[in-house]
Short mmCIF file of C-alpha atoms in Angstrom, two decimals:
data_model
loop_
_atom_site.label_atom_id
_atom_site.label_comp_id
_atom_site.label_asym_id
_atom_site.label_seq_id
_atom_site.Cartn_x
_atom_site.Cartn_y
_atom_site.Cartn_z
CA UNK A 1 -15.72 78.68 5.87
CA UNK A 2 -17.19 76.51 3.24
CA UNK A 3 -19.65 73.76 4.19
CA UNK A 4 -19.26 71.05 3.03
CA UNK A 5 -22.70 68.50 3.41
CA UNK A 6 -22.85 64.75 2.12
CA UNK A 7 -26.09 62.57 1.81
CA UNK A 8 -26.72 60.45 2.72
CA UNK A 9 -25.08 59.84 6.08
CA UNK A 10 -25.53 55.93 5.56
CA UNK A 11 -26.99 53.08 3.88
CA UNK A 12 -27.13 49.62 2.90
CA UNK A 13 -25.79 48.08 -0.39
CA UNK A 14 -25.53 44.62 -2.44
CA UNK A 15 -22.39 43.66 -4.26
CA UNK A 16 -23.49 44.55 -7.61
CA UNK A 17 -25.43 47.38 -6.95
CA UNK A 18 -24.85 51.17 -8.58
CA UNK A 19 -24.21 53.49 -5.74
CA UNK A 20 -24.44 56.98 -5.68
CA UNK A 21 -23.31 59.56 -3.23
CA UNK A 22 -23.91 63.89 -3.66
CA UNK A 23 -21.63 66.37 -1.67
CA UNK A 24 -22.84 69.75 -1.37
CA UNK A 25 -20.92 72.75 -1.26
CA UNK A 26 -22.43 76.04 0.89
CA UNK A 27 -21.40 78.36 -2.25
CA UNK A 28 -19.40 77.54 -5.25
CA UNK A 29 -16.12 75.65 -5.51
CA UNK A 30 -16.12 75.20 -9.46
CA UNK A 31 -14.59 71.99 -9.50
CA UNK A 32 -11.88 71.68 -6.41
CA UNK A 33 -13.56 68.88 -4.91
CA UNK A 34 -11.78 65.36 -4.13
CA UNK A 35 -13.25 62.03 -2.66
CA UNK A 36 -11.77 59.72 -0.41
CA UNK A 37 -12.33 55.97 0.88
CA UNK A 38 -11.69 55.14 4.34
CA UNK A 39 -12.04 51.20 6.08
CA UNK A 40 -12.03 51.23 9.86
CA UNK A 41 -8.50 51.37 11.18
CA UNK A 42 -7.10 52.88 8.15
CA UNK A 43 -6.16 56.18 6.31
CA UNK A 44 -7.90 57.84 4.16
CA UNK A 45 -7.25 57.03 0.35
CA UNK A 46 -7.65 59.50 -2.32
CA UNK A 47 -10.19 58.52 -5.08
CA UNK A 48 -10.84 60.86 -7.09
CA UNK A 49 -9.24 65.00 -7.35
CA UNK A 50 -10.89 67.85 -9.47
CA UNK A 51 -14.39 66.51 -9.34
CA UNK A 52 -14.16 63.65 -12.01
CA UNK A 53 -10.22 63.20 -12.40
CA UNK A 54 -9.59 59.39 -10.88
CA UNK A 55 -6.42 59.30 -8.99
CA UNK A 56 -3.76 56.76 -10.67
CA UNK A 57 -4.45 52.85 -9.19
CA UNK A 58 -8.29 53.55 -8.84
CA UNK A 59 -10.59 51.17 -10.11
CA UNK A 60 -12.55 52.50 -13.14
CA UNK A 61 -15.73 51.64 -11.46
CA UNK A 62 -15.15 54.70 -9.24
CA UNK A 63 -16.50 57.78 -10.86
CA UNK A 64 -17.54 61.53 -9.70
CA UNK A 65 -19.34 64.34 -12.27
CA UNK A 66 -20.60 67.82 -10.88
CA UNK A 67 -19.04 71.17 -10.37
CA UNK A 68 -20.12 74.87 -8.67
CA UNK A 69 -22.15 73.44 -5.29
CA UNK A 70 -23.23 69.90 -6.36
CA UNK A 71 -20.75 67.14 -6.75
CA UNK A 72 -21.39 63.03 -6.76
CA UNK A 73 -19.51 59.73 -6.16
CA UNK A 74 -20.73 56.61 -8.12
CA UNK A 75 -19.60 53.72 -7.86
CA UNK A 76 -20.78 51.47 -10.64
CA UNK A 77 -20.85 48.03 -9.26
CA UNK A 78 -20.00 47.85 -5.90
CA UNK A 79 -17.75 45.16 -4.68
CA UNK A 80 -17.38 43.73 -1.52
CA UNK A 81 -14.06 45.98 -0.73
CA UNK A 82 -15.85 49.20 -1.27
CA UNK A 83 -18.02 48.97 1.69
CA UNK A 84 -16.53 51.58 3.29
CA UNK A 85 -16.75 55.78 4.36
CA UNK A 86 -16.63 57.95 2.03
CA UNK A 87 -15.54 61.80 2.69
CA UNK A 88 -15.57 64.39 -0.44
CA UNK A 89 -13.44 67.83 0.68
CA UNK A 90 -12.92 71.33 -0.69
CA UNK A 91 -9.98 72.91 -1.63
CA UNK A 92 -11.19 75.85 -3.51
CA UNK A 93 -10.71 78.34 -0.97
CA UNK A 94 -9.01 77.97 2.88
CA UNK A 95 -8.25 77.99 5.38
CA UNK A 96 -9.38 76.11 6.25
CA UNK A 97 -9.70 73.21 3.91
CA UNK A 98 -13.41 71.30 4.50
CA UNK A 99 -14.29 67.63 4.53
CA UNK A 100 -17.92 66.61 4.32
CA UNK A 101 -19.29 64.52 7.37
CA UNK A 102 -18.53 61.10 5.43
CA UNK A 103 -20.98 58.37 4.21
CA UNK A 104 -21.00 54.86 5.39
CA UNK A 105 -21.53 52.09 2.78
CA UNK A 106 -22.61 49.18 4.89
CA UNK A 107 -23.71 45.70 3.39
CA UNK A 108 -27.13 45.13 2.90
CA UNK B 1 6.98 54.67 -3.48
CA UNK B 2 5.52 57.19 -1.42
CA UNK B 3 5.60 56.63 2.03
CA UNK B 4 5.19 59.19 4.88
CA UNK B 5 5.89 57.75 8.75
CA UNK B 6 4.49 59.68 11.35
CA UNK B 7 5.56 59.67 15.26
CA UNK B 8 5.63 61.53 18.26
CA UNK B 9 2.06 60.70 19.67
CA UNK B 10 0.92 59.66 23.06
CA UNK B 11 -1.21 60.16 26.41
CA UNK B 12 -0.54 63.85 27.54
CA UNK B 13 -2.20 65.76 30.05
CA UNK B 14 -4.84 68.60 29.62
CA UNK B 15 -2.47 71.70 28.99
CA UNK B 16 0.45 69.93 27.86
CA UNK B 17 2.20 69.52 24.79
CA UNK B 18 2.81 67.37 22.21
CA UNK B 19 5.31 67.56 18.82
CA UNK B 20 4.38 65.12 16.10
CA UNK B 21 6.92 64.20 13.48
CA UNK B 22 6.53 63.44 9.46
CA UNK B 23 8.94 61.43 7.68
CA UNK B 24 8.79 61.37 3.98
CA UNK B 25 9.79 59.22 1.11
CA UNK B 26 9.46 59.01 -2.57
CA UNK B 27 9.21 62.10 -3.88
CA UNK B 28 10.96 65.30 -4.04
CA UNK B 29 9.77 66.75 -0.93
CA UNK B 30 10.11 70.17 -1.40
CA UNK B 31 7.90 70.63 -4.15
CA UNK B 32 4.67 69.28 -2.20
CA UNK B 33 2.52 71.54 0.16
CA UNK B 34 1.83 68.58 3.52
CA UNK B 35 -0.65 68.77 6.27
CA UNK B 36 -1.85 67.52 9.43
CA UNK B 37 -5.61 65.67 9.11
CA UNK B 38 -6.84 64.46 12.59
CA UNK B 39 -9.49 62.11 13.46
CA UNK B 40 -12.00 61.87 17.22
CA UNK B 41 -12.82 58.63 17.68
CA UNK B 42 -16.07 57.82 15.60
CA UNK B 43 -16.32 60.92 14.11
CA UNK B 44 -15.06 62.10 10.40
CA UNK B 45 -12.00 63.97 8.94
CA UNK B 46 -10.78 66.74 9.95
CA UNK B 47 -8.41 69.45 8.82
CA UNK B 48 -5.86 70.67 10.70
CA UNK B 49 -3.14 72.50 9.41
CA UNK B 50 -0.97 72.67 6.13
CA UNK B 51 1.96 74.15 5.06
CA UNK B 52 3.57 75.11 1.09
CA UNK B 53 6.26 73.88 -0.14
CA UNK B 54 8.75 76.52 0.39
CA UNK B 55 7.82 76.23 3.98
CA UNK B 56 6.70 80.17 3.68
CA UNK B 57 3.00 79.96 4.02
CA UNK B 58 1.38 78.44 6.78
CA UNK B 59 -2.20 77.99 7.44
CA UNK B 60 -4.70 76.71 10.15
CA UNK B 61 -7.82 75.89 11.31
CA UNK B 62 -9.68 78.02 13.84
CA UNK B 63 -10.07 75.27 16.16
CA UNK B 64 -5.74 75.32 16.71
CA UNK B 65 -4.98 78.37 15.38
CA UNK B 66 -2.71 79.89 18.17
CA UNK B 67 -1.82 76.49 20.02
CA UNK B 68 -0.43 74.96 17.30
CA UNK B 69 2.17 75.09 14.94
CA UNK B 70 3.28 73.65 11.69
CA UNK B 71 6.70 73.34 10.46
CA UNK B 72 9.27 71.37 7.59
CA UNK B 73 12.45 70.87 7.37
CA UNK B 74 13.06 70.45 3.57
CA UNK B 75 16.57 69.25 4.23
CA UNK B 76 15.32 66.21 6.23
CA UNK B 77 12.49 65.34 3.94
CA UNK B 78 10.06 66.20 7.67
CA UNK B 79 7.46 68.23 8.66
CA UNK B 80 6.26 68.80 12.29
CA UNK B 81 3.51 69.99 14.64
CA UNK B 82 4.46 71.38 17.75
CA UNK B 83 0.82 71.04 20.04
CA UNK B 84 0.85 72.98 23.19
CA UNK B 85 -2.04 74.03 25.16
CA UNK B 86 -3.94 70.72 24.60
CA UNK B 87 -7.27 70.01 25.03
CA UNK B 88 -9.53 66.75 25.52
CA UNK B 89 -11.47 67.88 22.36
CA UNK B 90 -7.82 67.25 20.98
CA UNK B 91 -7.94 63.61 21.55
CA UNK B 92 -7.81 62.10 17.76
CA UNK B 93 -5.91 60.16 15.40
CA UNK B 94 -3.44 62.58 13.61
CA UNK B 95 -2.78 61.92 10.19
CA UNK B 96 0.40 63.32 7.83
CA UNK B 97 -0.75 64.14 4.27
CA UNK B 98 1.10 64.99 1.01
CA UNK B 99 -0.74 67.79 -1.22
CA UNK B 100 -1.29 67.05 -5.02
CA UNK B 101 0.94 70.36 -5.50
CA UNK B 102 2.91 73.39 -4.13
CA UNK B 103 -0.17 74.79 -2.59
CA UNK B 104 -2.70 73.23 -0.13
CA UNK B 105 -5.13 71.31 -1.62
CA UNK B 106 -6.63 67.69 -1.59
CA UNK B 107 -4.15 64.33 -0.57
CA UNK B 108 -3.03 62.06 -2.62
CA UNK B 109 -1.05 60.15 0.36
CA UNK B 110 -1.23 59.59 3.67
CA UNK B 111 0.24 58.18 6.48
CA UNK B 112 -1.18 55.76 8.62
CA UNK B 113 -1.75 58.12 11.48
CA UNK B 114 -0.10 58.99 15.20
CA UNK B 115 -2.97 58.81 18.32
CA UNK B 116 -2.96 61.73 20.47
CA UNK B 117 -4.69 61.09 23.81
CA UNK B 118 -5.64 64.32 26.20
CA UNK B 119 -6.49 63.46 29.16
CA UNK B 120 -6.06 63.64 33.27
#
């Protein structure tokens, strides 16, 4: 099974701020990687499909580059409703299909 | 609009079983691969199982590989999971997803989850 390992677990932000976030794959995935928002209590939302394609309704401040192992979410200028978890998964080869362990934006 | 409505969750003992239920809406069903995404309490995402389009391919992680089982009825716009043999490491929020295509692959929608509760 692919691995699928995002750093960094956690961390604190300010509105404003340019955030970054890397997902790494355990061997190459070329570029079948998606990211996903979650708030507490709620589903997952789709962000972003084929490592840098932004799903329709997705603010343009949400972007993600990288392909083969190393993949990253950025978020340009954070605003207060993207603090949040973020999850990036594989779909490049399954079973079974492979979320990372998620990253928690928390206000700083 | 896209909306997918699952049901069918609940307290069940250790052993038992459990079938979930997907309704879907606002798109041509058949055409999308779905899934099952689950959720522990405080802990990440999951995957769980998914099955194509055509309902012909079926696939699963290791984890529920044998206990459960995925189905869709095309004709009702549904898919299920039929959960037997359950386990307290179980226990999670189990979320219905629509693929972006035919095939497995990431989710562009999601319902807003079923609990599933194991325990004695």
């Amino acid at each position: 099974a692919i691995r699928m390992t995002q750093s960094p677990s956690s961390f604190s932000a300010s509105t404003g701020d340019r955030v970054t976030i890397t997902c790494r794959a355990s061997q190459r995935i070329s570029s079948y990687l998606a990211w996903y928002q979650q708030k507490p209590g709620r589903a997952p939302k789709l962000l972003i499909y084929a490592a840098s394609t932004l799903q329709s309704g997705v603010p343009s401040r949400f972007s993600g580059s990288g392909s083969g192992t190393d993949f990253t979410l950025t978020i340009s200028y954070l605003q207060s409703e993207d603090f949040a978890t973020y999850y990036c998964q594989q779909y490049y080869s399954y079973p079974p299909l492979t979320f990372g362990g998620g990253t928690k934006v928390e206000i700083k | 609009e896209v909306q997918l409505l699952e049901s069918g969750g609940g307290l069940v003992q250790p052993g038992g079983s459990l079938r979930l239920s997907c309704a879907a809406s606002g798109f041509t069903f058949s055409n999308y691969a779905m899934a099952w995404v689950r959720q522990a309490p405080g802990k990440g995402l999951e995957w769980v199982s998914a099955i194509c389009g055509s309902g012909r391919c079926t696939y699963y992680a290791d984890s529920v590989k044998g206990r459960f089982t995925i189905s869709r009825d095309n004709s009702k716009n549904s898919m299920y999971v039929q959960m037997n043999s359950l386990r307290v490491e179980d226990t999670a929020i189990y979320y219905c997803a629509k693929g972006g295509g035919d095939l497995p692959s990431f989710f562009d929608y999601w319902g807003q989850g079923t609990p599933v509760i194991v325990s004695s």
